Amino acid sequence: MRAATSPAPARILLADDHALVRRGVRLILDQEPDLTVVAEASDGAEAVDRVRDTEIDLVILDIAMPRMTGLQAAREIGRRTARGEPPKVLMLSMHDNEQYFFESLKAGACGYVLKSVADEDLVSACRAALRGEAFVYPGAMGALVRDYLDRMRRGERVPETVLTEREDQVLKLIAEGSSSREIARALTISIKTVERHRANILAKLGMRDRTQLTRYAIRAGLIEP
Amino acid sequence: MRLYWRVLVINGAVLTAATLALVVAPVSVSRHPVVSEAAVLGFGLFLMVVTNALLLRSSLAPLDRVVREMASVDPQRPGRRLKPPDSGPGRDLVLGFNAMVDRLEEERSMSNAKQLAAQEAERHRIARELHDDIGQQLTVVLLGLKQAEQRAPAELADELAALRESTRDGLDDVRRVARQLRPGVLDDLGLASALASLTHDFAEHSSASVRRVVAPGLPPLSSDTELVVYRVAQEALTNAARHAGASAVELSLTKVGDRVVLEVADDGRGFDVRRDGAGLRGMRERARLAAGDLTVTSSPVGTTVRLEVPA
């Protein structure tokens, strides 16, 4: 467990304009021994203020908020480096669209979690973010992997990779648009194992963190620079 | 010459000719007309009627032709106009008729554009409500069920897990419908991202390859204009995939002078641009909303849709 390596739980700021959503997310996070919600905000501007006056390790931002959107707040928070490292940022969103994911990366977030899978993904996304790794949401994972396979087929130079047989199977299933759950069922392995394969694949393709991912997405033309 | 004067002149000329003939000709009518005199009068009258009929007919025939042609102008297929004759009473009629058709088509297209704008506004409102209200409520339920599941007795766990999956499906449906109604990415991230997302979806659901070129440093467009550009691109891509059987499509957004130009070119089998289909008409009406120009060129080796809008 992560908590063993860092005894104090990670301090989280939660920003969402819907109080009941905040409460639901908070209950899920506070159950984990290594995570604790220390502050809440109901819009982007308030989130920026909280970051300024509270010690925070991770900010979870809803994309659609009044006054200042989650993306604007993420940019603002990334800029506040006066007190050292800015906190890690994770976006929480209704939109199942890879453009929001890439835009979030550009704004400085290291992950993107869909609200419709928040009950499953949020905790592992928080842990990945705290480790400094990117949490790629499945829709964008498909786009990235498909583009990678296209380039390989066209004989373009791609990072030299040695995927294990299992990782190769997972890669193909991701490209076909399967969810982690479906992949787990197809290969009769646990969802956790699928997630680990996913993380390994990304690392081997040179897309471990948000900087590498953003660079790749721009080069591949998935987003505008 | 006005129709009234023309008829008057013809009738007057015939009557004058008859009167002169009576005066000049060596004929007279007795107090009790005899058969021969009646025959001459009858012949004269017959001559007058025939002359009048011939003259009026040649003068009015163009009008009949114009009336027949008017029936062939179909409001469902705008753009057709009658060719005015060089002279004669038909000319004014055709010119007047054409001007009226112009006004009608203008009016019709304006009201279609207004209707489109109203429809977009309504879609926007519904999509926002789906996202902000129903979507959030379902998220609360989803997270709550997860909590309940962890604390519930074992015999309820399966039931709760099934409910959670249903809630997730509901949330996915709400999101899908909202996205179909209004591309949220356009409002939140702008036109370039929305076009990227559009071509990405297109590539995912079609066998054709798509290339997207968005020039850097484009001037900002109003949100209404951006929506027009987006919808025209969407329609053009749909046509390329559905009707043209294209294998490659290129979408570009560039700047020409102070105008922004969207071009969607495919290598499909093309179509007859004179046959104004519903898709093409829709694009034209949207272009009008943004005071833009839409040109469509098509040949058997491909179609290009080009939209120019003022920045």
XYZ file of C-alpha atoms in Angstrom:
536
model
C 0.000 0.000 0.000
C 1.184 3.497 -0.808
C 0.443 4.715 2.697
C 3.320 2.657 4.002
C 5.881 4.674 2.022
C 4.384 8.082 2.885
C 2.878 7.932 6.368
C 0.923 11.198 6.182
C -2.083 10.916 3.873
C -2.033 13.104 0.759
C -3.960 16.356 1.245
C -6.638 16.891 -1.346
C -8.630 19.936 -2.431
C -11.958 19.137 -4.042
C -13.613 21.649 -6.389
C -17.051 21.057 -7.888
C -20.003 23.426 -8.031
C -22.406 20.680 -7.022
C -22.272 20.185 -3.232
C -23.706 16.675 -3.347
C -21.161 15.545 -5.918
C -18.433 16.927 -3.645
C -19.867 15.003 -0.735
C -19.984 11.757 -2.755
C -16.403 12.126 -3.947
C -15.244 13.062 -0.462
C -16.793 9.950 1.078
C -15.014 7.757 -1.449
C -11.617 9.410 -0.986
C -11.738 9.661 2.809
C -12.209 5.915 2.960
C -8.684 5.432 1.654
C -6.024 5.587 4.360
C -3.539 7.380 2.108
C -5.926 10.120 0.919
C -7.716 12.845 2.819
C -9.812 15.776 1.657
C -8.660 18.884 3.519
C -10.541 21.599 1.618
C -13.450 22.117 -0.755
C -14.297 24.800 -3.302
C -17.440 25.460 -5.297
C -15.821 27.187 -8.274
C -12.478 27.658 -9.985
C -11.618 31.007 -8.424
C -12.260 29.673 -4.934
C -10.062 26.657 -5.707
C -7.205 28.976 -6.678
C -7.658 30.869 -3.390
C -7.635 27.659 -1.350
C -4.398 26.554 -3.027
C -2.930 29.874 -2.001
C -3.850 29.592 1.688
C -3.769 25.835 2.341
C -1.087 23.171 2.083
C -2.326 20.871 -0.661
C -0.786 17.925 -2.525
C -3.534 17.232 -5.063
C -6.352 19.304 -6.532
C -9.388 17.617 -8.075
C -11.176 20.047 -10.408
C -14.539 19.703 -12.104
C -14.224 20.960 -15.704
C -17.505 22.886 -15.827
C -17.677 25.389 -12.991
C -19.022 28.932 -12.782
C -16.786 32.019 -12.423
C -13.618 30.177 -13.450
C -13.699 26.827 -15.249
C -11.633 23.888 -14.101
C -9.252 24.318 -17.041
C -8.626 27.989 -16.250
C -8.105 27.134 -12.593
C -5.648 24.361 -13.511
C -3.563 26.842 -15.518
C -3.646 29.325 -12.671
C -2.685 26.719 -10.059
C 0.218 25.458 -12.193
C 1.560 29.002 -12.270
C 1.659 29.448 -8.478
C 5.136 28.243 -7.794
C 6.146 30.863 -5.235
C 5.919 28.329 -2.406
C 7.736 25.602 -4.309
C 6.158 22.770 -6.305
C 2.539 23.457 -7.271
C 0.108 20.690 -6.284
C -0.762 17.957 -8.760
C -4.023 18.492 -10.622
C -6.644 15.953 -11.660
C -9.672 16.825 -13.783
C -13.113 15.377 -13.148
C -15.489 15.685 -16.068
C -18.801 14.757 -17.671
C -17.288 14.924 -21.166
C -16.204 11.723 -22.856
C -14.031 13.433 -25.438
C -10.295 13.091 -25.931
C -9.954 16.811 -26.711
C -10.852 17.681 -23.100
C -8.248 15.212 -21.926
C -5.481 16.708 -24.064
C -6.569 20.227 -23.194
C -6.363 19.251 -19.514
C -2.814 17.989 -20.007
C -1.903 21.262 -21.695
C -3.426 23.168 -18.777
C -1.101 21.273 -16.440
C -3.346 18.467 -15.168
C -1.878 14.991 -15.035
C -5.087 13.068 -15.317
C -8.668 13.096 -16.468
C -11.441 11.062 -14.846
C -14.913 10.695 -16.278
C -17.671 11.177 -13.736
C -19.428 8.084 -15.003
C -16.484 5.922 -13.912
C -15.379 8.035 -10.944
C -16.536 5.315 -8.544
C -14.056 2.910 -10.170
C -11.192 5.090 -11.386
C -10.885 8.091 -9.108
C -8.809 6.512 -6.358
C -6.260 4.959 -8.701
C -6.126 8.223 -10.702
C -5.327 10.134 -7.503
C -2.526 7.727 -6.655
C -1.093 7.887 -10.186
C -1.183 11.699 -10.063
C 0.566 11.762 -6.685
C 3.286 9.516 -8.135
C 3.694 12.033 -10.967
C 2.333 9.637 -13.592
C -0.368 10.471 -16.078
C -3.802 8.963 -15.697
C -5.010 8.469 -19.252
C -8.731 8.072 -19.502
C -9.794 5.098 -21.656
C -11.241 7.124 -24.571
C -7.947 8.922 -25.130
C -5.997 5.718 -24.553
C -7.771 4.235 -27.582
C -6.895 7.260 -29.733
C -3.249 7.200 -28.659
C -2.846 3.486 -29.224
C -4.619 3.535 -32.608
C -2.403 6.339 -33.777
C 0.648 4.442 -32.577
C -0.397 1.284 -34.464
C -1.102 3.352 -37.611
C 2.385 4.792 -37.506
C 3.915 1.395 -37.025
C 1.939 0.057 -40.009
C 3.108 2.933 -42.188
C 6.665 2.076 -41.206
C 7.198 5.400 -39.454
C 9.886 5.597 -36.826
C 8.319 4.940 -33.449
C 10.038 4.532 -30.098
C 11.802 1.165 -29.967
C 9.544 -0.923 -27.797
C 9.580 -4.448 -26.542
C 6.112 -5.292 -25.332
C 5.470 -8.606 -23.681
C 3.001 -10.935 -25.361
C 0.361 -10.028 -22.756
C 0.943 -6.293 -23.206
C 0.608 -6.779 -26.943
C -2.777 -8.460 -26.455
C -3.912 -5.654 -24.162
C -2.675 -3.044 -26.663
C -4.751 -4.571 -29.475
C -7.854 -4.733 -27.293
C -7.415 -1.102 -26.269
C -7.106 -0.147 -29.944
C -10.386 -1.921 -30.622
C -12.010 0.280 -28.016
C -12.444 -2.274 -25.231
C -12.766 -0.988 -21.690
C -10.569 -2.264 -18.861
C -13.484 -4.354 -17.671
C -13.956 -5.960 -21.091
C -10.236 -6.602 -21.454
C -10.150 -8.197 -18.008
C -13.007 -10.475 -18.981
C -11.524 -11.352 -22.400
C -8.115 -12.286 -20.971
C -9.509 -13.647 -17.687
C -7.302 -11.416 -15.575
C -8.266 -8.858 -12.917
C -9.030 -5.224 -13.708
C -6.075 -4.225 -11.547
C -3.783 -6.312 -13.745
C -5.207 -4.673 -16.859
C -4.521 -1.267 -15.327
C -0.957 -2.312 -14.614
C -0.490 -3.471 -18.217
C -1.919 -0.168 -19.411
C 0.535 1.792 -17.301
C 3.437 -0.376 -18.508
C 2.428 0.038 -22.160
C 2.279 3.817 -21.796
C 5.654 3.865 -20.088
C 7.191 1.736 -22.849
C 5.701 3.957 -25.575
C 7.267 6.947 -23.875
C 4.007 8.393 -22.566
C 4.452 7.978 -18.858
C 3.769 11.512 -17.679
C 1.809 14.484 -18.891
C 4.767 16.194 -20.562
C 5.592 13.150 -22.689
C 1.927 12.579 -23.474
C 1.336 16.164 -24.535
C 4.411 16.113 -26.730
C 3.303 12.886 -28.377
C -0.261 14.108 -28.941
C 0.955 17.305 -30.587
C 3.441 15.464 -32.784
C 0.775 12.962 -33.803
C -1.586 15.816 -34.684
C -4.170 14.675 -32.128
C -4.234 18.242 -30.808
C -3.048 21.641 -31.938
C 0.186 22.831 -30.311
C -46.826 49.870 -74.154
C -49.391 49.142 -71.499
C -51.869 46.379 -72.248
C -54.872 48.730 -71.969
C -53.509 51.079 -74.614
C -52.551 48.235 -76.866
C -56.088 46.795 -76.864
C -57.575 50.261 -77.295
C -55.313 51.039 -80.234
C -56.085 47.742 -81.956
C -59.835 48.134 -81.502
C -59.683 51.808 -82.499
C -57.708 51.011 -85.646
C -60.148 48.323 -86.720
C -63.160 50.578 -86.085
C -61.513 53.486 -87.902
C -60.731 51.258 -90.876
C -64.369 50.084 -90.969
C -65.715 53.630 -90.725
C -63.407 54.823 -93.507
C -64.486 51.884 -95.618
C -68.136 52.891 -95.109
C -67.419 56.496 -96.070
C -65.223 55.778 -99.076
C -66.873 52.689 -100.500
C -69.741 53.184 -102.986
C -72.296 51.502 -100.764
C -75.495 52.642 -99.219
C -78.125 51.063 -97.041
C -81.760 51.641 -98.017
C -84.453 52.394 -95.521
C -85.575 48.787 -95.926
C -82.313 46.913 -96.464
C -82.230 44.375 -99.186
C -80.507 41.031 -98.973
C -77.474 42.117 -100.980
C -76.882 45.085 -98.722
C -77.220 42.916 -95.598
C -74.694 40.473 -97.088
C -72.169 43.272 -97.639
C -72.686 44.554 -94.072
C -72.412 41.071 -92.664
C -69.185 40.487 -94.598
C -67.762 43.790 -93.311
C -68.631 42.875 -89.720
C -67.059 39.433 -90.137
C -63.891 41.036 -91.532
C -63.721 43.385 -88.526
C -64.086 40.593 -85.960
C -61.484 38.406 -87.673
C -58.982 41.257 -87.961
C -59.513 42.225 -84.347
C -59.157 38.626 -83.203
C -55.900 38.095 -85.109
C -54.377 41.328 -83.853
C -55.384 40.734 -80.212
C -54.192 37.170 -80.334
C -50.706 38.000 -81.533
C -50.558 40.665 -78.896
C -51.793 38.551 -75.954
C -50.189 35.201 -76.800
C -46.961 36.006 -74.895
C -49.047 36.515 -71.753
C -50.551 33.053 -72.015
C -47.123 31.555 -72.497
C -45.805 33.368 -69.407
C -48.743 32.171 -67.315
C -48.022 28.587 -68.383
C -44.340 28.983 -67.481
C -45.151 30.430 -64.078
C -46.720 27.144 -63.076
C -43.381 25.422 -63.672
C -41.563 27.435 -60.990
C -41.339 25.108 -57.990
C -40.842 26.684 -54.561
C -39.211 23.440 -53.368
C -36.375 23.974 -55.829
C -35.416 27.608 -55.555
C -33.198 29.464 -57.962
C -35.236 28.950 -61.164
C -36.327 32.154 -62.945
C -38.304 32.836 -66.169
C -36.494 34.415 -69.087
C -38.195 37.709 -69.912
C -39.171 38.226 -73.601
C -37.365 41.100 -75.357
C -40.501 43.205 -75.617
C -44.265 43.061 -75.412
C -46.627 42.804 -72.477
C -45.029 39.510 -71.361
C -41.810 41.300 -70.437
C -43.267 43.381 -67.623
C -45.173 40.424 -66.326
C -42.081 38.184 -66.254
C -39.945 40.885 -64.643
C -42.575 41.462 -61.989
C -43.010 37.773 -61.412
C -39.258 37.176 -61.079
C -38.932 40.024 -58.604
C -41.700 38.518 -56.512
C -40.081 35.063 -56.564
C -36.823 36.720 -55.451
C -38.566 38.284 -52.491
C -40.336 35.046 -51.621
C -37.165 33.000 -51.691
C -35.317 35.601 -49.676
C -38.073 35.634 -47.108
C -38.240 31.856 -46.996
C -34.529 31.483 -46.541
C -34.498 34.171 -43.835
C -37.209 32.419 -41.895
C -35.428 29.075 -42.293
C -32.267 30.673 -40.937
C -34.193 32.111 -37.996
C -35.712 28.730 -37.356
C -32.247 27.123 -37.403
C -30.946 29.687 -34.929
C -33.899 29.113 -32.615
C -33.412 25.367 -32.862
C -29.722 25.664 -31.969
C -30.519 27.848 -28.964
C -33.051 25.319 -27.724
C -30.643 22.417 -28.216
C -28.015 24.342 -26.303
C -30.368 24.879 -23.395
C -31.425 21.226 -23.227
C -27.851 19.950 -23.524
C -26.767 22.219 -20.692
C -29.602 21.062 -18.475
C -28.789 17.428 -19.208
C -25.160 17.992 -18.271
C -25.532 20.321 -15.336
C -28.622 18.976 -13.656
C -29.450 15.417 -14.615
C -25.809 14.432 -15.118
C -24.809 15.762 -11.710
C -27.738 14.080 -9.995
C -26.849 10.746 -11.557
C -23.213 11.215 -10.498
C -24.396 11.706 -6.928
C -26.431 8.491 -7.153
C -23.486 6.608 -8.648
C -21.084 7.665 -5.902
C -23.706 7.082 -3.214
C -24.377 3.565 -4.442
C -20.664 2.800 -4.323
C -20.646 3.904 -0.681
C -23.766 1.953 0.166
C -22.373 -1.136 -1.516
C -19.322 -1.148 0.714
C -21.349 -0.905 3.900
C -24.289 -3.074 2.917
C -24.723 -6.670 4.065
C -23.307 -9.225 1.657
C -26.686 -10.338 0.315
C -27.378 -6.803 -1.003
C -23.993 -6.277 -2.637
C -24.901 -7.847 -5.995
C -28.137 -5.923 -6.175
C -26.398 -2.636 -5.433
C -23.623 -3.362 -7.918
C -26.258 -3.955 -10.620
C -27.967 -0.672 -9.724
C -24.644 1.098 -9.953
C -24.091 -0.276 -13.466
C -27.559 0.904 -14.509
C -26.801 4.338 -13.131
C -23.567 4.381 -15.104
C -25.438 3.440 -18.284
C -27.924 6.222 -17.578
C -25.103 8.697 -17.138
C -23.504 7.548 -20.393
C -26.836 7.969 -22.210
C -27.361 11.468 -20.833
C -23.887 12.429 -21.954
C -24.334 10.909 -25.401
C -27.638 12.699 -25.986
C -26.239 16.001 -24.732
C -23.282 15.627 -27.064
C -25.516 14.947 -30.053
C -27.584 17.999 -29.247
C -24.693 20.365 -28.899
C -20.937 19.813 -29.189
C -19.837 21.000 -25.738
C -16.239 20.997 -26.907
C -17.054 23.924 -29.215
C -18.246 26.105 -26.336
C -15.534 25.032 -23.923
C -12.434 24.610 -26.088
C -13.160 26.469 -29.315
C -13.438 25.697 -33.019
C -10.014 24.097 -33.583
C -10.599 21.507 -30.844
C -14.163 20.922 -32.002
C -12.975 20.240 -35.562
C -10.260 17.944 -34.204
C -12.887 16.050 -32.265
C -15.160 15.935 -35.321
C -12.470 14.469 -37.582
C -11.474 12.060 -34.821
C -15.040 10.747 -34.545
C -15.269 10.620 -38.326
C -12.099 8.502 -38.595
C -13.433 6.186 -35.926
C -16.761 5.524 -37.632
C -15.756 5.574 -41.273
C -13.403 3.667 -43.529
C -12.181 6.891 -45.156
C -8.973 8.517 -43.955
C -9.221 12.133 -42.909
C -6.587 14.853 -42.803
C -7.112 18.034 -40.838
C -5.260 21.285 -41.346
C -5.971 24.231 -39.077
C -3.841 27.260 -39.848
C -2.278 28.916 -36.790
C -3.238 32.425 -35.799
C -6.787 32.456 -37.118
C -8.790 35.534 -36.152
C -11.350 34.919 -33.409
C -14.907 34.251 -34.601
C -18.145 34.909 -32.753
C -19.632 31.821 -31.143
C -22.549 31.880 -33.615
C -20.144 31.905 -36.559
C -18.084 29.119 -35.018
C -21.210 27.031 -34.700
C -22.031 27.641 -38.394
C -18.535 26.563 -39.462
C -18.786 23.500 -37.236
C -22.199 22.439 -38.533
C -21.178 22.927 -42.194
C -18.043 20.822 -41.595
C -20.178 18.185 -39.896
C -22.666 18.062 -42.769
C -19.905 17.956 -45.401
C -18.173 15.074 -43.609
C -21.463 13.218 -43.248
C -22.125 13.596 -46.977
C -18.606 12.446 -47.840
C -18.990 9.320 -45.731
C -22.606 8.472 -46.402
C -23.271 9.399 -50.022
C -19.976 9.942 -51.791
C -18.218 6.749 -50.693
C -15.013 8.759 -50.347
C -11.747 7.074 -49.354
C -9.917 10.252 -48.335
C -11.220 13.528 -46.948
C -9.314 16.688 -46.196
C -10.659 19.365 -43.896
C -8.904 22.687 -43.691
C -9.518 25.950 -41.890
C -7.466 28.852 -43.166
C -7.453 32.619 -43.455
C -7.878 34.469 -46.749
C -7.660 38.221 -46.314
C -9.897 39.036 -43.380
C -12.112 36.023 -43.970
C -11.924 32.534 -42.512
C -12.283 29.719 -45.026
C -13.409 26.194 -44.287
C -12.822 23.636 -47.009
C -13.879 20.007 -46.945
C -12.661 18.088 -49.989
C -13.312 14.414 -50.645
C -12.421 12.014 -53.448
C -15.896 10.476 -53.633
C -18.121 10.006 -56.645
C -19.605 13.500 -56.538
C -23.152 14.594 -57.316
C -25.102 17.101 -59.355
C -24.822 20.367 -57.433
C -27.762 21.833 -59.359
C -30.035 19.343 -57.640
C -30.306 21.148 -54.363
C -30.610 18.395 -51.739
C -31.721 18.990 -48.161
C -28.138 18.785 -46.907
C -26.880 21.366 -49.355
C -29.807 23.680 -48.659
C -29.189 23.354 -44.912
C -25.553 24.336 -45.386
C -26.563 27.353 -47.478
C -29.020 28.526 -44.865
C -26.438 28.140 -42.119
C -23.904 30.065 -44.213
C -26.454 32.855 -44.495
C -26.727 32.969 -40.675
C -23.043 33.919 -40.529
C -23.219 36.223 -43.574
C -20.931 33.729 -45.290
C -20.636 32.358 -48.811
C -20.988 28.686 -49.535
C -19.726 27.201 -52.784
C -19.944 23.549 -53.668
C -18.109 22.101 -56.634
C -18.517 18.486 -57.533
C -17.272 16.183 -60.252
C -17.172 12.392 -60.576
C -13.759 12.427 -58.874
C -14.660 14.412 -55.804
C -16.554 17.168 -54.077
C -15.333 20.339 -52.401
C -17.440 22.319 -49.977
C -16.053 25.775 -49.299
C -17.414 28.183 -46.730
C -16.126 31.706 -46.362
C -17.143 33.701 -43.316
C -16.186 37.206 -42.243
C -14.022 37.270 -39.129
